[in-house]
Tab-separated table of C-alpha atoms and ligand atoms in Angstrom:
chain	number	residue	atom	x	y	z
A	768	UNK	CA	104.920	44.738	6.616
A	769	UNK	CA	103.138	47.009	4.122
A	770	UNK	CA	104.522	46.416	0.167
A	771	UNK	CA	105.812	48.791	-2.009
A	772	UNK	CA	104.042	48.126	-4.064
A	773	UNK	CA	100.594	45.860	-5.657
A	774	UNK	CA	99.184	45.382	-8.998
A	775	UNK	CA	95.699	46.614	-7.742
A	776	UNK	CA	95.043	48.240	-4.262
A	777	UNK	CA	90.860	47.583	-2.951
A	778	UNK	CA	90.425	50.612	-0.717
A	779	UNK	CA	87.493	49.313	2.508
A	780	UNK	CA	86.959	45.815	3.850
A	781	UNK	CA	83.090	46.191	3.653
A	782	UNK	CA	81.060	44.248	0.749
A	783	UNK	CA	82.109	46.110	-1.930
A	784	UNK	CA	86.057	45.972	-1.856
A	785	UNK	CA	86.173	41.955	-0.194
A	786	UNK	CA	83.471	41.050	-3.256
A	787	UNK	CA	85.592	42.667	-5.566
A	788	UNK	CA	88.769	41.057	-4.416
A	789	UNK	CA	87.474	37.648	-4.504
A	790	UNK	CA	85.748	37.983	-8.122
A	791	UNK	CA	89.307	40.292	-9.391
A	792	UNK	CA	91.181	36.644	-7.956
A	793	UNK	CA	89.369	34.434	-9.319
A	794	UNK	CA	89.228	36.393	-12.244
A	795	UNK	CA	93.313	36.589	-12.964
A	796	UNK	CA	94.184	33.233	-11.967
A	797	UNK	CA	90.980	31.510	-14.116
A	798	UNK	CA	93.289	33.463	-17.595
A	799	UNK	CA	96.558	32.779	-16.179
A	800	UNK	CA	97.181	36.497	-16.331
A	801	UNK	CA	97.453	37.331	-12.034
A	802	UNK	CA	96.488	35.558	-8.732
A	803	UNK	CA	95.045	36.919	-5.911
A	804	UNK	CA	98.767	37.523	-4.063
A	805	UNK	CA	98.775	40.184	-7.045
A	806	UNK	CA	96.131	42.058	-5.093
A	807	UNK	CA	95.719	43.708	-1.487
A	808	UNK	CA	92.353	45.009	0.442
A	809	UNK	CA	93.224	48.480	2.581
A	810	UNK	CA	90.983	49.544	5.396
A	811	UNK	CA	92.218	52.131	7.355
A	812	UNK	CA	89.927	50.378	10.591
A	813	UNK	CA	89.511	46.705	10.103
A	814	UNK	CA	87.147	44.151	7.838
A	815	UNK	CA	83.225	45.502	7.785
A	816	UNK	CA	84.275	48.494	9.831
A	817	UNK	CA	81.744	50.979	8.788
A	818	UNK	CA	78.071	50.425	6.872
A	819	UNK	CA	78.633	47.166	6.519
A	820	UNK	CA	78.804	46.045	9.405
A	821	UNK	CA	75.597	47.646	11.010
A	822	UNK	CA	73.225	46.546	7.492
A	823	UNK	CA	70.414	45.767	9.042
A	824	UNK	CA	71.596	42.775	6.258
A	825	UNK	CA	67.777	42.965	3.921
A	826	UNK	CA	68.681	41.107	0.097
A	827	UNK	CA	65.337	42.415	-1.890
A	828	UNK	CA	64.600	42.520	-5.309
A	829	UNK	CA	62.305	45.205	-5.235
A	830	UNK	CA	62.924	48.160	-6.870
A	831	UNK	CA	60.713	50.062	-9.006
A	832	UNK	CA	63.769	50.919	-11.878
A	833	UNK	CA	64.710	48.073	-14.230
A	834	UNK	CA	68.215	48.366	-14.120
A	835	UNK	CA	68.158	48.115	-10.368
A	836	UNK	CA	66.376	44.524	-10.010
A	837	UNK	CA	67.957	43.058	-12.187
A	838	UNK	CA	71.022	44.240	-10.749
A	839	UNK	CA	69.617	42.052	-7.821
A	840	UNK	CA	68.643	39.056	-10.151
A	841	UNK	CA	72.080	39.079	-10.249
A	842	UNK	CA	73.891	39.342	-6.937
A	843	UNK	CA	70.845	37.390	-5.049
A	844	UNK	CA	72.412	34.282	-7.991
A	845	UNK	CA	76.233	35.303	-5.729
A	846	UNK	CA	74.144	34.839	-1.871
A	847	UNK	CA	72.572	31.838	-2.791
A	848	UNK	CA	76.169	30.008	-3.739
A	849	UNK	CA	77.482	29.842	-0.792
A	850	UNK	CA	74.976	30.471	1.764
A	851	UNK	CA	76.277	29.235	4.655
A	852	UNK	CA	79.626	31.168	4.092
A	853	UNK	CA	77.284	33.582	3.834
A	854	UNK	CA	75.380	33.683	6.108
A	855	UNK	CA	71.684	33.610	4.270
A	856	UNK	CA	68.998	33.229	5.400
A	857	UNK	CA	66.855	33.035	1.816
A	858	UNK	CA	63.272	33.457	4.684
A	859	UNK	CA	61.900	35.582	0.737
A	860	UNK	CA	60.787	39.394	1.501
A	861	UNK	CA	57.473	41.234	1.596
A	862	UNK	CA	56.577	44.095	-0.071
A	863	UNK	CA	53.263	44.664	1.601
A	864	UNK	CA	51.719	48.328	0.107
A	865	UNK	CA	48.956	51.280	0.541
A	866	UNK	CA	46.880	51.912	-2.708
A	867	UNK	CA	49.183	55.171	-3.912
A	868	UNK	CA	52.249	52.107	-3.839
A	869	UNK	CA	50.469	49.367	-5.622
A	870	UNK	CA	50.475	49.765	-9.760
A	871	UNK	CA	54.482	50.872	-9.637
A	872	UNK	CA	53.831	46.829	-7.881
A	873	UNK	CA	52.093	45.532	-9.418
A	874	UNK	CA	54.196	46.158	-11.778
A	875	UNK	CA	57.496	45.197	-10.332
A	876	UNK	CA	55.338	41.924	-10.232
A	877	UNK	CA	55.193	41.208	-13.789
A	878	UNK	CA	58.599	42.349	-14.156
A	879	UNK	CA	59.821	39.753	-11.998
A	880	UNK	CA	57.904	37.411	-14.108
A	881	UNK	CA	59.482	38.387	-16.765
A	882	UNK	CA	63.073	37.906	-15.188
A	883	UNK	CA	61.650	34.897	-13.331
A	884	UNK	CA	62.332	36.073	-9.998
A	885	UNK	CA	59.844	34.000	-7.939
A	886	UNK	CA	57.215	36.080	-6.668
A	887	UNK	CA	53.660	36.624	-6.132
A	888	UNK	CA	51.569	39.116	-6.250
A	889	UNK	CA	48.399	39.790	-4.503
A	890	UNK	CA	45.688	42.985	-4.739
A	891	UNK	CA	43.122	44.572	-3.168
A	892	UNK	CA	42.790	45.322	0.552
A	893	UNK	CA	40.360	42.149	1.227
A	894	UNK	CA	42.812	39.165	-0.808
A	895	UNK	CA	45.835	41.337	1.556
A	896	UNK	CA	44.269	40.584	5.031
A	897	UNK	CA	43.540	37.747	4.874
A	898	UNK	CA	46.981	36.868	3.104
A	899	UNK	CA	49.021	37.919	5.688
A	900	UNK	CA	46.558	36.299	7.971
A	901	UNK	CA	47.438	33.726	6.768
A	902	UNK	CA	51.520	33.798	7.777
A	903	UNK	CA	50.605	36.430	11.079
A	904	UNK	CA	47.312	35.754	13.002
A	905	UNK	CA	47.697	39.512	14.437
A	906	UNK	CA	47.798	40.677	12.022
A	907	UNK	CA	46.207	44.559	11.384
A	908	UNK	CA	47.777	46.350	9.120
A	909	UNK	CA	45.730	49.597	7.428
A	910	UNK	CA	45.145	50.825	4.778
A	911	UNK	CA	47.182	48.591	2.849
A	912	UNK	CA	46.308	47.070	-1.000
A	913	UNK	CA	48.459	44.819	-2.693
A	914	UNK	CA	50.735	42.869	-1.462
A	915	UNK	CA	54.210	41.481	-3.175
A	916	UNK	CA	55.478	38.428	-1.851
A	917	UNK	CA	58.781	38.140	-3.627
A	918	UNK	CA	60.150	34.929	-2.140
A	919	UNK	CA	64.225	34.989	-3.285
A	920	UNK	CA	66.084	36.546	-0.894
A	921	UNK	CA	65.769	37.482	3.290
A	922	UNK	CA	68.681	38.557	5.219
A	923	UNK	CA	72.186	38.014	5.489
A	924	UNK	CA	74.068	38.410	9.334
A	925	UNK	CA	76.442	40.787	8.238
A	926	UNK	CA	79.067	40.771	9.674
A	927	UNK	CA	79.258	36.919	10.437
A	928	UNK	CA	78.851	36.498	6.557
A	929	UNK	CA	82.007	39.541	5.991
A	930	UNK	CA	84.358	37.106	7.785
A	931	UNK	CA	82.877	34.764	5.941
A	932	UNK	CA	83.982	36.516	2.773
A	933	UNK	CA	87.113	37.893	3.784
A	934	UNK	CA	88.669	34.258	4.127
A	935	UNK	CA	87.304	32.993	1.037
A	936	UNK	CA	89.214	36.239	-0.476
A	937	UNK	CA	92.215	35.720	1.650
A	938	UNK	CA	91.589	31.596	0.658
A	939	UNK	CA	92.978	33.237	-2.265
A	940	UNK	CA	96.233	34.595	-1.780
A	941	UNK	CA	94.986	38.675	-1.124
A	942	UNK	CA	96.620	40.635	2.108
A	943	UNK	CA	93.707	42.492	3.591
A	944	UNK	CA	96.132	45.142	5.452
A	945	UNK	CA	93.406	46.852	8.579
A	946	UNK	CA	94.926	49.611	10.612
A	947	UNK	CA	96.123	51.874	7.370
A	948	UNK	CA	94.155	54.947	6.128
A	949	UNK	CA	94.699	55.791	2.990
A	950	UNK	CA	95.474	59.969	2.207
A	951	UNK	CA	96.253	60.796	-1.247
A	952	UNK	CA	96.580	59.773	-4.778
A	953	UNK	CA	99.319	60.002	-6.594
A	954	UNK	CA	99.237	60.656	-10.056
A	955	UNK	CA	101.599	60.816	-13.385
A	956	UNK	CA	101.100	63.500	-15.902
A	957	UNK	CA	98.343	61.412	-18.163
A	958	UNK	CA	96.341	61.532	-14.837
A	959	UNK	CA	96.816	58.274	-14.172
A	960	UNK	CA	97.096	56.916	-10.288
A	961	UNK	CA	100.550	55.374	-9.431
A	962	UNK	CA	100.162	54.785	-6.461
A	963	UNK	CA	98.620	56.485	-3.182
A	964	UNK	CA	99.992	57.761	-0.145
A	965	UNK	CA	98.947	56.261	2.611
A	966	UNK	CA	99.575	57.255	6.545
A	967	UNK	CA	102.295	55.356	6.753
A	968	UNK	CA	103.975	55.382	3.937
A	969	UNK	CA	104.052	55.278	0.047
A	970	UNK	CA	102.742	52.234	-2.472
A	971	UNK	CA	102.437	52.210	-6.365
A	972	UNK	CA	99.765	50.376	-8.526
A	973	UNK	CA	98.170	49.833	-11.605
A	974	UNK	CA	94.904	50.032	-10.780
A	975	UNK	CA	92.677	51.068	-7.764
A	976	UNK	CA	89.476	49.820	-6.883
A	977	UNK	CA	87.755	52.935	-3.795
A	978	UNK	CA	84.999	51.371	-1.888
A	979	UNK	CA	85.041	52.931	0.644
A	980	UNK	CA	81.466	53.244	1.116
A	981	UNK	CA	80.505	56.669	3.283
A	982	UNK	CA	83.401	57.677	3.067
A	983	UNK	CA	83.125	57.912	-0.591
A	984	UNK	CA	83.197	61.549	-0.851
A	985	UNK	CA	85.892	61.956	0.780
A	986	UNK	CA	87.472	60.016	-1.615
A	987	UNK	CA	85.934	62.099	-5.178
A	988	UNK	CA	87.782	65.047	-3.791
A	989	UNK	CA	91.795	62.924	-2.740
A	990	UNK	CA	90.016	62.200	-7.062
A	991	UNK	CA	89.655	65.926	-7.759
A	992	UNK	CA	86.486	65.131	-9.219
A	993	UNK	CA	83.584	66.888	-8.970
A	994	UNK	CA	81.423	68.325	-5.807
A	995	UNK	CA	78.761	69.310	-7.716
A	996	UNK	CA	77.416	68.108	-11.136
A	997	UNK	CA	74.769	69.180	-14.003
A	998	UNK	CA	71.923	66.754	-14.111
A	999	UNK	CA	69.402	67.050	-17.005
A	1000	UNK	CA	65.635	66.176	-17.040
A	1001	UNK	CA	64.692	62.709	-19.253
A	1002	UNK	CA	61.499	64.529	-20.227
A	1003	UNK	CA	62.152	68.157	-20.248
A	1004	UNK	CA	65.747	68.549	-21.515
A	1005	UNK	CA	65.946	71.432	-19.098
A	1006	UNK	CA	69.405	71.177	-17.801
A	1007	UNK	CA	70.252	71.639	-13.788
A	1008	UNK	CA	73.596	72.481	-13.131
A	1009	UNK	CA	75.596	73.677	-9.371
A	1010	UNK	CA	73.377	69.719	-7.831
A	1011	UNK	CA	74.865	68.648	-4.784
A	1012	UNK	CA	77.425	65.679	-6.008
A	1013	UNK	CA	76.589	64.186	-1.904
A	1014	UNK	CA	74.221	64.020	-0.256
A	1015	UNK	CA	73.929	62.314	3.517
A	1016	UNK	CA	70.850	61.273	5.523
A	1017	UNK	CA	70.167	59.768	8.488
A	1018	UNK	CA	69.821	55.604	8.500
A	1019	UNK	CA	67.020	55.113	11.423
A	1020	UNK	CA	67.646	51.589	12.258
A	1021	UNK	CA	67.094	49.145	15.721
A	1022	UNK	CA	65.912	46.142	17.629
A	1023	UNK	CA	63.096	45.379	19.687
A	1024	UNK	CA	64.690	43.501	22.805
A	1025	UNK	CA	62.502	40.471	22.591
A	1026	UNK	CA	63.090	36.817	21.818
A	1027	UNK	CA	63.627	36.458	18.006
A	1028	UNK	CA	60.800	33.761	17.654
A	1029	UNK	CA	58.511	35.941	18.612
A	1030	UNK	CA	58.038	36.691	15.297
A	1031	UNK	CA	57.414	33.542	13.318
A	1032	UNK	CA	54.690	32.590	10.924
A	1033	UNK	CA	52.024	30.064	12.410
A	1034	UNK	CA	53.421	27.233	11.509
A	1035	UNK	CA	56.834	28.161	13.898
A	1036	UNK	CA	58.826	29.079	10.728
A	1037	UNK	CA	61.044	32.196	10.172
A	1038	UNK	CA	59.392	34.217	8.632
A	1039	UNK	CA	59.918	36.982	5.753
A	1040	UNK	CA	61.522	40.262	5.918
A	1041	UNK	CA	58.192	42.546	5.990
A	1042	UNK	CA	58.280	46.076	4.818
A	1043	UNK	CA	55.184	48.429	5.905
A	1044	UNK	CA	54.269	51.631	3.695
A	1045	UNK	CA	51.048	52.839	4.294
A	1046	UNK	CA	49.759	56.347	4.433
A	1047	UNK	CA	46.514	54.559	7.077
A	1048	UNK	CA	47.471	57.961	9.882
A	1049	UNK	CA	49.616	56.420	13.226
A	1050	UNK	CA	49.386	56.945	16.389
A	1051	UNK	CA	52.085	55.965	19.686
A	1052	UNK	CA	51.685	52.184	20.890
A	1053	UNK	CA	52.508	54.552	24.795
A	1054	UNK	CA	50.016	56.954	24.837
A	1055	UNK	CA	47.170	56.965	21.528
A	1056	UNK	CA	48.955	60.586	19.903
A	1057	UNK	CA	49.027	61.130	16.169
A	1058	UNK	CA	52.638	60.120	15.195
A	1059	UNK	CA	51.892	60.699	11.742
A	1060	UNK	CA	49.041	61.012	9.240
A	1061	UNK	CA	51.393	60.981	5.833
A	1062	UNK	CA	52.456	58.179	4.127
A	1063	UNK	CA	54.710	56.072	6.737
A	1064	UNK	CA	57.189	52.835	6.197
A	1065	UNK	CA	59.276	50.590	7.576
A	1066	UNK	CA	60.799	46.749	7.539
A	1067	UNK	CA	61.774	43.639	10.483
A	1068	UNK	CA	62.555	40.995	10.681
A	1069	UNK	CA	63.584	38.233	14.001
A	1070	UNK	CA	67.375	38.501	14.239
A	1071	UNK	CA	69.230	36.096	16.431
A	1072	UNK	CA	72.698	38.213	15.553
A	1073	UNK	CA	70.611	41.462	16.113
A	1074	UNK	CA	69.244	39.426	19.782
A	1075	UNK	CA	65.338	39.972	18.981
A	1076	UNK	CA	63.381	41.717	15.767
A	1077	UNK	CA	64.915	44.361	14.630
A	1078	UNK	CA	64.523	47.072	11.625
A	1079	UNK	CA	64.014	50.389	10.807
A	1080	UNK	CA	61.853	53.234	9.034
A	1081	UNK	CA	62.987	56.212	6.311
A	1082	UNK	CA	66.075	58.825	6.832
A	1083	UNK	CA	66.533	61.682	6.717
A	1084	UNK	CA	68.431	63.579	4.944
A	1085	UNK	CA	71.034	65.834	7.047
A	1086	UNK	CA	71.342	69.373	5.878
A	1087	UNK	CA	74.482	70.081	7.291
A	1088	UNK	CA	76.507	66.710	8.833
A	1089	UNK	CA	78.694	68.757	11.629
A	1090	UNK	CA	81.947	68.069	11.998
A	1091	UNK	CA	83.687	65.295	11.794
A	1092	UNK	CA	80.657	63.560	11.174
A	1093	UNK	CA	80.938	64.981	7.376
A	1094	UNK	CA	84.299	64.308	7.640
A	1095	UNK	CA	83.740	60.354	9.221
A	1096	UNK	CA	80.736	59.484	8.921
A	1097	UNK	CA	81.693	56.738	11.656
A	1098	UNK	CA	83.200	59.088	13.855
A	1099	UNK	CA	82.712	59.810	17.840
A	1100	UNK	CA	80.339	61.791	17.040
A	1101	UNK	CA	78.233	59.161	14.991
A	1102	UNK	CA	76.421	56.798	17.755
A	1103	UNK	CA	74.011	59.994	19.740
A	1104	UNK	CA	73.260	61.293	16.462
A	1105	UNK	CA	71.922	58.910	13.945
A	1106	UNK	CA	68.982	57.664	15.955
A	1107	UNK	CA	66.047	60.382	15.865
A	1108	UNK	CA	64.972	60.263	19.933
A	1109	UNK	CA	61.310	59.965	18.517
A	1110	UNK	CA	62.741	56.964	16.274
A	1111	UNK	CA	61.175	54.490	19.097
A	1112	UNK	CA	58.190	55.249	19.815
A	1113	UNK	CA	57.848	55.522	15.785
A	1114	UNK	CA	58.425	52.194	14.635
A	1115	UNK	CA	57.750	50.241	17.716
A	1116	UNK	CA	54.866	51.743	16.960
A	1117	UNK	CA	54.633	51.037	13.328
A	1118	UNK	CA	55.364	47.292	14.256
A	1119	UNK	CA	52.481	47.701	16.652
A	1120	UNK	CA	50.265	48.528	13.887
A	1121	UNK	CA	50.494	46.300	11.379
A	1122	UNK	CA	50.688	42.994	14.267
A	1123	UNK	CA	48.885	43.269	17.967
A	1124	UNK	CA	51.437	41.146	19.788
A	1125	UNK	CA	53.848	43.551	19.277
A	1126	UNK	CA	51.611	46.630	21.743
A	1127	UNK	CA	53.275	47.233	24.551
A	1128	UNK	CA	56.750	46.585	24.028
A	1129	UNK	CA	57.197	50.045	23.350
A	1130	UNK	CA	59.754	50.161	26.687
A	1131	UNK	CA	61.718	46.870	25.059
A	1132	UNK	CA	63.900	48.606	22.249
A	1133	UNK	CA	66.681	48.490	23.348
A	1134	UNK	CA	69.069	51.680	23.974
A	1135	UNK	CA	71.970	51.481	22.030
A	1136	UNK	CA	73.817	53.669	19.055
A	1137	UNK	CA	72.113	51.784	16.080
A	1138	UNK	CA	71.794	53.276	12.350
A	1139	UNK	CA	74.141	55.088	10.500
A	1140	UNK	CA	74.469	57.887	7.989
A	1141	UNK	CA	74.600	56.926	3.818
A	1142	UNK	CA	76.720	58.809	1.030
A	1143	UNK	CA	73.739	59.101	-1.497
A	1144	UNK	CA	74.193	60.359	-4.778
A	1145	UNK	CA	71.915	63.314	-6.781
A	1146	UNK	CA	69.451	60.412	-7.273
A	1147	UNK	CA	70.183	58.482	-4.580
A	1148	UNK	CA	71.224	55.389	-7.420
A	1149	UNK	CA	74.650	54.473	-7.331
A	1150	UNK	CA	77.872	55.202	-9.317
A	1151	UNK	CA	79.704	51.654	-10.666
A	1152	UNK	CA	82.159	53.649	-12.372
A	1153	UNK	CA	86.020	53.606	-14.020
A	1154	UNK	CA	86.479	58.314	-13.361
A	1155	UNK	CA	90.290	58.017	-15.326
A	1156	UNK	CA	91.757	55.277	-16.957
A	1157	UNK	CA	92.506	52.653	-13.639
A	1158	UNK	CA	90.409	53.726	-11.199
A	1159	UNK	CA	86.661	52.193	-10.572
A	1160	UNK	CA	84.899	53.749	-8.056
A	1161	UNK	CA	81.649	51.784	-5.803
A	1162	UNK	CA	79.437	54.295	-4.440
A	1163	UNK	CA	76.066	52.572	-4.408
A	1164	UNK	CA	74.788	55.035	-2.122
A	1165	UNK	CA	73.755	53.101	0.174
A	1166	UNK	CA	71.867	50.949	-1.519
A	1167	UNK	CA	74.772	47.632	-1.069
A	1168	UNK	CA	75.042	45.166	1.376
A	1169	UNK	CA	72.467	42.753	-0.892
A	1170	UNK	CA	74.911	43.808	-4.231
A	1171	UNK	CA	76.982	41.366	-2.736
A	1172	UNK	CA	77.594	40.440	-6.887
A	1173	UNK	CA	78.420	44.446	-8.102
A	1174	UNK	CA	81.768	42.777	-7.406
A	1175	UNK	CA	82.038	40.459	-9.956
A	1176	UNK	CA	80.538	42.915	-12.554
A	1177	UNK	CA	83.677	45.544	-11.019
A	1178	UNK	CA	86.613	42.718	-11.995
A	1179	UNK	CA	84.661	41.649	-15.459
A	1180	UNK	CA	84.918	45.427	-16.259
A	1181	UNK	CA	88.900	45.415	-15.105
A	1182	UNK	CA	89.333	42.590	-16.438
A	1183	UNK	CA	88.705	43.872	-19.639
A	1184	UNK	CA	84.636	42.067	-19.666
A	1185	UNK	CA	82.084	44.969	-20.577
A	1186	UNK	CA	78.485	44.429	-18.328
A	1187	UNK	CA	75.241	45.653	-19.763
A	1188	UNK	CA	73.976	45.294	-15.779
A	1189	UNK	CA	76.709	48.243	-14.798
A	1190	UNK	CA	75.757	50.327	-17.731
A	1191	UNK	CA	72.713	51.936	-15.864
A	1192	UNK	CA	75.268	53.274	-12.882
A	1193	UNK	CA	78.031	55.335	-14.873
A	1194	UNK	CA	78.621	59.013	-13.659
A	1195	UNK	CA	77.455	60.191	-17.335
A	1196	UNK	CA	74.036	59.576	-16.814
A	1197	UNK	CA	73.112	62.614	-15.233
A	1198	UNK	CA	74.424	65.274	-17.906
A	1199	UNK	CA	72.888	62.969	-20.835
A	1200	UNK	CA	69.363	62.685	-18.906
A	1201	UNK	CA	69.489	58.678	-18.410
A	1202	UNK	CA	67.608	59.022	-15.292
A	1203	UNK	CA	66.332	55.641	-13.649
A	1204	UNK	CA	62.388	55.597	-13.312
A	1205	UNK	CA	61.134	57.140	-10.278
A	1206	UNK	CA	58.963	54.909	-7.968
A	1207	UNK	CA	56.430	56.191	-5.400
A	1208	UNK	CA	57.826	54.910	-2.060
A	1209	UNK	CA	58.188	57.252	1.342
A	1210	UNK	CA	62.176	56.022	0.657
A	1211	UNK	CA	65.289	56.698	-0.645
A	1212	UNK	CA	65.573	53.587	-2.072
A	1213	UNK	CA	63.254	52.179	-3.582
B	2271	FAD	C1	71.755	51.763	9.260
B	2271	FAD	C2	71.691	51.081	7.924
B	2271	FAD	C3	71.817	49.664	7.884
B	2271	FAD	C4	71.379	49.171	6.532
B	2271	FAD	N1	70.774	47.833	5.831
B	2271	FAD	C5	70.626	47.621	4.429
B	2271	FAD	C6	70.181	46.479	4.663
B	2271	FAD	O1	69.526	45.876	5.102
B	2271	FAD	N2	70.041	45.785	2.540
B	2271	FAD	C7	71.527	46.475	2.620
B	2271	FAD	O2	71.468	45.834	0.723
B	2271	FAD	N3	71.912	47.625	2.772
B	2271	FAD	C8	72.018	48.528	3.773
B	2271	FAD	N4	72.823	49.686	4.044
B	2271	FAD	C9	73.383	49.699	3.368
B	2271	FAD	C10	75.389	49.386	2.884
B	2271	FAD	O3	75.159	48.839	4.220
B	2271	FAD	C11	76.226	49.716	2.721
B	2271	FAD	O4	75.563	50.321	0.724
B	2271	FAD	C12	76.791	49.107	2.372
B	2271	FAD	O5	77.483	47.687	3.503
B	2271	FAD	C13	78.814	49.496	1.298
B	2271	FAD	O6	79.444	48.939	1.333
B	2271	FAD	P1	80.978	49.493	1.326
B	2271	FAD	O7	81.988	48.445	0.781
B	2271	FAD	O8	81.063	50.592	0.262
B	2271	FAD	O9	81.131	50.521	2.605
B	2271	FAD	P2	81.541	49.790	3.860
B	2271	FAD	O10	81.190	49.076	4.264
B	2271	FAD	O11	81.115	51.009	4.525
B	2271	FAD	O12	82.806	50.414	3.717
B	2271	FAD	C14	83.692	51.182	3.483
B	2271	FAD	C15	84.461	50.558	4.516
B	2271	FAD	O13	86.366	51.858	3.680
B	2271	FAD	C16	86.765	51.745	4.818
B	2271	FAD	N5	87.749	53.391	4.698
B	2271	FAD	C17	87.201	54.488	4.709
B	2271	FAD	N6	87.804	55.842	4.094
B	2271	FAD	C18	89.572	55.099	4.189
B	2271	FAD	C19	90.516	55.191	4.300
B	2271	FAD	N7	90.988	56.857	4.055
B	2271	FAD	N8	92.010	54.091	3.946
B	2271	FAD	C20	91.202	53.421	3.938
B	2271	FAD	N9	90.324	52.718	4.181
B	2271	FAD	C21	88.728	53.508	4.551
B	2271	FAD	C22	86.569	52.235	6.393
B	2271	FAD	O14	86.645	52.516	7.143
B	2271	FAD	C23	85.580	50.750	5.677
B	2271	FAD	O15	85.803	49.594	6.293
B	2271	FAD	C24	72.137	50.063	5.105
B	2271	FAD	C25	73.403	50.423	5.436
B	2271	FAD	C26	73.238	51.694	7.357
B	2271	FAD	C27	73.985	53.150	7.526
């Protein structure tokens, strides 16, 4: 039965919708102002049917932007609060970088010390190589001059964690209603949302949270928000007009079908998640052909859930997403579309460049749909904001599996709080020129 009304409607049963539902239910209950029964989560498909269900699941703090680091430190604490339910593996994370990134990464390390986030910084080519060989004797990546080893973080098994979170949500009395699509927002004369239209019926409400992942541009339109914006350059004060609000990127990920234990450390332990960025020439492991002599980056981890060594490489912008992909990033057109034909050669060659144990393994790459599409904001950082008096939009610009704590901060805001952690992600930062610093990483989300 679809209810006729609900005080709180949360759209999307991915990481952000479920986390918001959980923390909001707890806050309502604690304050005596309500309970979980006051909240419904609506999803057009099912629990973690969107980006959350295909995420690599990497959880790290390594960000050049102070506001992102502080937000991630908060989220890592949420992962650590219930590792079993969240299927969280606190194996740590390594950012292994070339000279162009060394100073950026050294400053990340310093600032991690300042916020009490445990990490080790290894400086210099010889030190980095020796450090990596203590974990993997076959380590041989070229062009590396620093290693940042975060002792916290790691990864979580994407859907298993979400079913755990959904169980916690439902135990608080929240209803998760799947197979129902929100089609419009109904507003009163003052612009407040009084109901949402769905493909089944209208549901009136007091407050709406939009947590629609890569479908967020559709809701942006429903809310009458601008499809292009002005951005002030913080250094020059020059304002650029008509910048598109949303850009689609194709995320490149896949799995090498090997025993995950192939990638244990020298002492037989599960290793940290490895992320390598280097400008050393990359040659095909199959035929020696030069793949690129530009800077490239990959990440990988052994993962029993994916059944092998899983990871990815830098994404690319999709200029004009074809028809339904633009509308429905995980629609029927997407599987062939998301991972480019050259990905396997590049990624496995890059693995072999880093560790000889992966040489000759390109034929073991799993030829199955993988990767996905992300809706990114103009600066590739999240927009977390109340866009009208009773609607909060969570648009994480594809940073967000690791951000399990954002729902806690959003729930706090809805209940009258004002966390400093969310402020740097307000929509008005673009016109104010309050932008985040830009790093030298080849990835749009570092
Ligand atoms: C291939 C890939 C790998 C990634 N790896 C990582 C990683 O390792 N670490 C990391 O931190 N992040 C990663 N990300 C990013 C991360 O997955 C996303 O940022 C995050 O999952 C977004 O969560 P969400 O809850 O906002 O959206 P989603 O998980 O996409 O959930 C949105 C939900 O909204 C529902 N919905 C959409 N439209 C409607 C509608 N009209 N009515 C009702 N329901 C609707 C959808 O069905 C969906 O279930 C990855 C992303 C991709 C694509």
